[in-house]
Coordinates of N, CA and C in Angstrom, one line a residue:
M265 N -15.3 -12.2 17.2 CA -15.0 -12.5 18.6 C -15.5 -13.9 18.9
G266 N -14.6 -14.9 18.9 CA -14.9 -16.2 19.3 C -15.6 -17.1 18.3
K267 N -15.7 -16.6 17.0 CA -16.5 -17.3 16.0 C -15.9 -18.7 15.7
S268 N -14.6 -18.7 15.5 CA -13.9 -19.9 15.1 C -13.9 -21.0 16.2
D269 N -13.7 -20.5 17.5 CA -13.8 -21.4 18.6 C -15.3 -22.0 18.7
L270 N -16.2 -21.1 18.5 CA -17.6 -21.6 18.5 C -17.9 -22.6 17.4
A271 N -17.4 -22.3 16.2 CA -17.6 -23.2 15.1 C -16.9 -24.6 15.4
L272 N -15.7 -24.5 16.0 CA -15.1 -25.8 16.4 C -15.9 -26.6 17.4
S273 N -16.4 -25.9 18.4 CA -17.2 -26.5 19.4 C -18.5 -27.1 18.8
L274 N -19.1 -26.4 17.9 CA -20.4 -26.9 17.2 C -20.1 -28.1 16.3
L275 N -18.9 -28.1 15.6 CA -18.5 -29.2 14.8 C -18.3 -30.5 15.7
D276 N -17.7 -30.3 16.9 CA -17.5 -31.3 17.8 C -18.8 -31.9 18.3
R277 N -19.8 -31.1 18.3 CA -21.2 -31.5 18.8 C -22.0 -32.1 17.6
G278 N -21.4 -32.3 16.5 CA -22.1 -32.9 15.3 C -22.7 -32.0 14.3
H279 N -22.5 -30.7 14.5 CA -23.1 -29.8 13.5 C -22.2 -29.7 12.2
R280 N -22.7 -29.1 11.2 CA -22.0 -29.1 9.9 C -21.5 -27.7 9.7
F281 N -20.5 -27.6 8.8 CA -19.7 -26.4 8.6 C -19.9 -25.9 7.1
L282 N -20.2 -24.6 7.0 CA -20.3 -24.0 5.7 C -19.0 -23.2 5.3
C283 N -18.6 -22.3 6.2 CA -17.5 -21.4 5.8 C -17.0 -20.6 7.0
D284 N -15.8 -20.3 7.0 CA -15.2 -19.4 8.0 C -15.1 -18.0 7.5
D285 N -15.7 -17.0 8.1 CA -15.6 -15.6 7.8 C -16.3 -15.0 6.6
A286 N -16.4 -15.8 5.5 CA -17.0 -15.2 4.3 C -17.9 -16.2 3.6
V287 N -19.1 -15.8 3.3 CA -20.0 -16.6 2.5 C -20.5 -15.8 1.3
E288 N -20.9 -16.4 0.3 CA -21.5 -15.8 -0.9 C -23.0 -16.0 -0.7
L289 N -23.8 -14.9 -1.0 CA -25.2 -14.9 -0.9 C -25.9 -14.9 -2.2
Q290 N -27.0 -15.7 -2.4 CA -27.8 -15.8 -3.6 C -29.3 -15.8 -3.1
I291 N -30.1 -15.5 -4.0 CA -31.6 -15.6 -3.7 C -32.1 -16.7 -4.6
N292 N -32.8 -17.6 -4.0 CA -33.4 -18.7 -4.8 C -34.9 -18.8 -4.3
N293 N -35.8 -18.5 -5.2 CA -37.3 -18.6 -4.9 C -37.6 -17.8 -3.6
G294 N -37.0 -16.6 -3.4 CA -37.3 -15.8 -2.3 C -36.6 -16.1 -1.0
T295 N -35.7 -17.1 -1.1 CA -34.9 -17.6 0.1 C -33.5 -17.2 -0.1
L296 N -32.9 -16.6 0.9 CA -31.5 -16.3 0.9 C -30.7 -17.5 1.2
I297 N -29.8 -17.8 0.2 CA -28.9 -19.0 0.3 C -27.5 -18.6 0.5
A298 N -26.8 -19.2 1.5 CA -25.4 -18.9 1.7 C -24.6 -20.1 1.1
T299 N -23.6 -19.7 0.3 CA -22.7 -20.7 -0.2 C -21.3 -20.3 0.2
R300 N -20.3 -21.3 0.1 CA -19.0 -21.0 0.4 C -18.1 -20.7 -0.8
P301 N -17.2 -19.8 -0.7 CA -16.3 -19.6 -1.8 C -15.4 -20.8 -1.9
E302 N -15.1 -21.2 -3.1 CA -14.3 -22.4 -3.3 C -12.9 -22.3 -2.8
K303 N -12.3 -21.1 -2.8 CA -10.9 -20.9 -2.3 C -10.8 -21.3 -0.9
I304 N -11.8 -21.1 -0.1 CA -11.7 -21.5 1.4 C -12.6 -22.6 1.7
R305 N -12.7 -23.6 0.8 CA -13.6 -24.7 0.9 C -13.9 -25.3 2.2
D306 N -12.9 -25.7 2.9 CA -13.1 -26.4 4.2 C -12.1 -26.0 5.3
M307 N -11.6 -24.7 5.2 CA -10.6 -24.3 6.1 C -11.2 -23.5 7.2
L308 N -10.8 -23.7 8.4 CA -11.2 -23.0 9.6 C -9.9 -22.6 10.3
V309 N -9.8 -21.3 10.6 CA -8.7 -20.7 11.3 C -9.0 -20.6 12.8
V310 N -8.3 -21.3 13.6 CA -8.5 -21.3 15.1 C -7.3 -20.8 15.8
R311 N -7.5 -19.8 16.6 CA -6.4 -19.2 17.4 C -5.6 -20.3 18.1
D312 N -4.3 -20.3 18.1 CA -3.4 -21.2 18.8 C -3.3 -22.6 18.1
L313 N -4.2 -22.9 17.1 CA -4.2 -24.1 16.4 C -3.8 -23.9 14.9
G314 N -4.1 -22.7 14.4 CA -3.8 -22.4 13.0 C -4.9 -22.8 12.1
L315 N -4.5 -23.1 10.9 CA -5.4 -23.4 9.8 C -5.8 -24.9 9.9
L316 N -7.1 -25.2 10.0 CA -7.5 -26.6 10.1 C -8.4 -27.0 8.9
S317 N -8.2 -28.2 8.4 CA -9.1 -28.7 7.4 C -10.2 -29.4 8.1
V318 N -11.4 -28.9 7.9 CA -12.6 -29.4 8.5 C -12.8 -30.9 8.1
S319 N -12.7 -31.1 6.8 CA -12.9 -32.5 6.3 C -11.9 -33.5 6.8
K320 N -10.7 -33.1 7.0 CA -9.7 -34.0 7.6 C -9.9 -34.3 9.0
T321 N -10.3 -33.2 9.7 CA -10.5 -33.3 11.2 C -11.8 -33.9 11.6
F322 N -12.9 -33.6 10.9 CA -14.3 -34.1 11.2 C -14.9 -34.9 10.2
G323 N -14.3 -35.1 9.0 CA -14.9 -35.9 8.0 C -15.6 -35.1 6.9
E324 N -15.7 -35.6 5.7 CA -16.4 -34.9 4.6 C -17.9 -34.6 4.9
K325 N -18.5 -35.4 5.7 CA -19.9 -35.2 6.1 C -20.1 -33.9 6.9
A326 N -19.0 -33.4 7.5 CA -19.1 -32.2 8.3 C -19.2 -30.9 7.4
L327 N -19.1 -31.1 6.1 CA -19.1 -29.9 5.2 C -20.4 -29.7 4.6
L328 N -20.8 -28.5 4.4 CA -22.0 -28.1 3.7 C -21.6 -27.4 2.4
D329 N -22.3 -27.5 1.3 CA -22.1 -26.7 0.1 C -22.9 -25.4 0.1
E330 N -24.1 -25.5 0.7 CA -24.9 -24.3 0.8 C -25.9 -24.5 1.9
C331 N -26.5 -23.4 2.3 CA -27.5 -23.5 3.5 C -28.4 -22.3 3.4
P332 N -29.7 -22.5 3.5 CA -30.6 -21.3 3.6 C -30.3 -20.5 4.9
L333 N -30.3 -19.2 4.7 CA -30.0 -18.3 5.8 C -31.3 -17.6 6.2
D334 N -31.6 -17.9 7.5 CA -32.9 -17.2 8.0 C -32.7 -16.5 9.3
L335 N -31.5 -16.5 9.9 CA -31.2 -15.6 11.0 C -29.7 -15.3 11.1
I336 N -29.4 -14.3 11.8 CA -28.0 -13.9 12.1 C -27.8 -13.9 13.6
I337 N -26.7 -14.4 14.0 CA -26.3 -14.3 15.4 C -25.0 -13.5 15.4
E338 N -25.0 -12.4 16.2 CA -23.8 -11.6 16.3 C -23.2 -11.8 17.7
L339 N -21.9 -12.1 17.8 CA -21.2 -12.3 19.0 C -20.5 -11.0 19.4
Q340 N -20.7 -10.5 20.6 CA -20.0 -9.3 21.1 C -19.7 -9.4 22.5
L341 N -18.7 -8.6 22.9 CA -18.3 -8.5 24.3 C -19.4 -7.7 25.0
P342 N -19.7 -8.1 26.3 CA -20.7 -7.3 27.0 C -20.1 -6.0 27.4
P343 N -21.0 -5.0 27.6 CA -20.5 -3.7 28.0 C -19.8 -3.8 29.4
Q344 N -18.6 -3.1 29.5 CA -17.8 -3.3 30.7 C -18.6 -3.1 32.0
K345 N -19.4 -2.1 32.1 CA -20.1 -1.9 33.4 C -21.2 -2.9 33.7
R346 N -21.7 -3.6 32.7 CA -22.7 -4.5 32.9 C -22.3 -5.9 32.6
A347 N -21.0 -6.2 32.7 CA -20.5 -7.5 32.3 C -21.1 -8.7 33.1
T348 N -21.6 -8.4 34.3 CA -22.2 -9.4 35.1 C -23.7 -9.3 35.2
S349 N -24.3 -8.3 34.5 CA -25.7 -8.2 34.6 C -26.4 -9.2 33.7
S350 N -27.6 -9.5 34.0 CA -28.4 -10.4 33.1 C -29.6 -9.7 32.5
S351 N -29.9 -10.1 31.3 CA -31.1 -9.5 30.7 C -32.0 -10.7 30.4
L352 N -33.3 -10.5 30.7 CA -34.3 -11.5 30.4 C -34.9 -11.4 29.0
S353 N -34.7 -10.2 28.4 CA -35.3 -10.1 27.1 C -34.2 -10.2 26.0
P354 N -34.4 -11.0 25.0 CA -33.4 -11.1 24.0 C -33.2 -9.8 23.2
N355 N -31.9 -9.7 22.8 CA -31.6 -8.5 22.0 C -31.7 -8.9 20.5
I356 N -32.9 -8.5 19.9 CA -33.2 -8.9 18.6 C -33.4 -7.6 17.8
Q357 N -32.7 -7.6 16.6 CA -32.9 -6.5 15.6 C -33.2 -7.1 14.3
Q358 N -33.3 -6.3 13.3 CA -33.6 -6.8 12.0 C -32.5 -6.3 11.0
E359 N -32.0 -7.2 10.2 CA -31.0 -6.8 9.2 C -31.5 -7.2 7.8
I360 N -31.3 -6.3 6.9 CA -31.7 -6.7 5.5 C -30.5 -7.0 4.7
L361 N -30.5 -8.2 4.1 CA -29.5 -8.7 3.2 C -30.1 -9.0 1.9
Q362 N -29.6 -8.3 0.9 CA -30.1 -8.5 -0.5 C -31.6 -8.3 -0.6
G363 N -32.1 -7.4 0.2 CA -33.6 -7.1 0.2 C -34.4 -8.0 1.0
I364 N -33.8 -9.0 1.7 CA -34.6 -9.9 2.6 C -34.3 -9.6 4.0
P365 N -35.4 -9.3 4.8 CA -35.2 -9.0 6.2 C -34.9 -10.3 7.0
L366 N -33.9 -10.3 7.9 CA -33.6 -11.4 8.7 C -33.5 -10.9 10.2
P367 N -34.0 -11.8 11.1 CA -33.8 -11.4 12.5 C -32.3 -11.5 12.9
K368 N -31.8 -10.6 13.7 CA -30.4 -10.6 14.1 C -30.4 -10.6 15.6
Y369 N -29.9 -11.7 16.2 CA -29.8 -11.8 17.7 C -28.3 -11.5 18.1
R370 N -28.2 -10.8 19.2 CA -26.9 -10.5 19.7 C -26.7 -11.3 21.0
L371 N -25.5 -12.0 21.0 CA -25.1 -12.8 22.2 C -23.9 -12.2 22.7
H372 N -23.9 -12.0 24.1 CA -22.7 -11.5 24.7 C -21.7 -12.6 25.0
V373 N -20.5 -12.4 24.7 CA -19.5 -13.5 24.9 C -18.7 -13.2 26.2
C374 N -18.6 -14.2 27.0 CA -17.7 -14.1 28.2 C -17.3 -15.6 28.6
E375 N -16.3 -15.8 29.3 CA -15.8 -17.1 29.6 C -16.8 -18.0 30.3
S376 N -17.7 -17.4 31.1 CA -18.6 -18.2 31.9 C -19.8 -18.6 31.1
R377 N -20.0 -18.2 29.9 CA -21.1 -18.6 29.1 C -20.8 -19.8 28.2
N378 N -21.8 -20.7 28.1 CA -21.6 -21.9 27.2 C -22.2 -21.5 25.8
L379 N -21.4 -20.9 25.0 CA -21.8 -20.4 23.7 C -22.4 -21.5 22.8
P380 N -21.8 -22.6 22.7 CA -22.4 -23.6 21.8 C -23.9 -24.0 22.2
L381 N -24.1 -24.1 23.5 CA -25.4 -24.4 24.0 C -26.4 -23.2 23.8
L382 N -25.9 -22.0 24.0 CA -26.7 -20.8 23.8 C -27.1 -20.7 22.3
V383 N -26.2 -20.9 21.4 CA -26.5 -20.9 20.0 C -27.5 -22.0 19.6
E384 N -27.2 -23.2 20.0 CA -28.2 -24.3 19.7 C -29.6 -23.9 20.2
T385 N -29.7 -23.4 21.4 CA -31.0 -23.1 22.0 C -31.6 -21.9 21.2
L386 N -30.9 -20.9 20.9 CA -31.4 -19.8 20.1 C -31.9 -20.2 18.8
V387 N -31.2 -21.1 18.1 CA -31.6 -21.6 16.8 C -32.9 -22.4 16.9
R388 N -32.9 -23.3 17.9 CA -34.2 -24.1 18.2 C -35.3 -23.2 18.5
K389 N -35.1 -22.2 19.3 CA -36.2 -21.2 19.7 C -36.7 -20.5 18.4
H390 N -35.8 -20.0 17.6 CA -36.1 -19.3 16.4 C -36.9 -20.2 15.5
H391 N -36.5 -21.5 15.3 CA -37.2 -22.3 14.4 C -38.5 -22.9 14.9
D392 N -38.6 -22.9 16.3 CA -39.9 -23.3 16.9 C -40.9 -22.2 16.7
S393 N -40.5 -21.0 16.6 CA -41.4 -19.9 16.5 C -41.7 -19.5 15.0
E394 N -40.8 -20.0 14.1 CA -41.0 -19.7 12.7 C -40.9 -21.0 12.0
E395 N -41.9 -21.3 11.1 CA -41.8 -22.5 10.2 C -40.8 -22.2 9.1
T396 N -39.5 -22.4 9.4 CA -38.5 -22.1 8.4 C -37.7 -23.4 8.1
H397 N -37.1 -23.4 6.9 CA -36.2 -24.5 6.6 C -34.8 -24.1 7.2
H398 N -34.1 -25.0 7.8 CA -32.8 -24.7 8.3 C -31.8 -25.9 8.1
C399 N -30.6 -25.6 8.3 CA -29.6 -26.6 8.3 C -28.9 -26.6 9.6
E400 N -28.1 -27.7 9.8 CA -27.5 -27.9 11.1 C -26.3 -27.0 11.3

């Protein structure tokens, strides 16, 4: 729900791109590493625009080969009855991938929210509270 539009917005803000929809996971020295399958090397599918080459649109420097994975952000529609309600406490759970526990934050998606800013802020907050290695 909105992942590709969010990726496009973050690329426009100078962030780098690993993969659209599917990553391969490996463990290296206790760290979960996400890599991209070669078949979908730099392709991003955006509704109404179709298939985009990230390297042609944003340059080769916009691509990552791999990235440590230390948090998950799940995008979801807010519940119908509470679409306008606000929550002051973050929705954090834990998900275990290949035996490694990761925090999973849930962000509600709606037109009035600035998702790129929310994601950037959430990542900064996460990395401020945890001494972790991260990529853009």
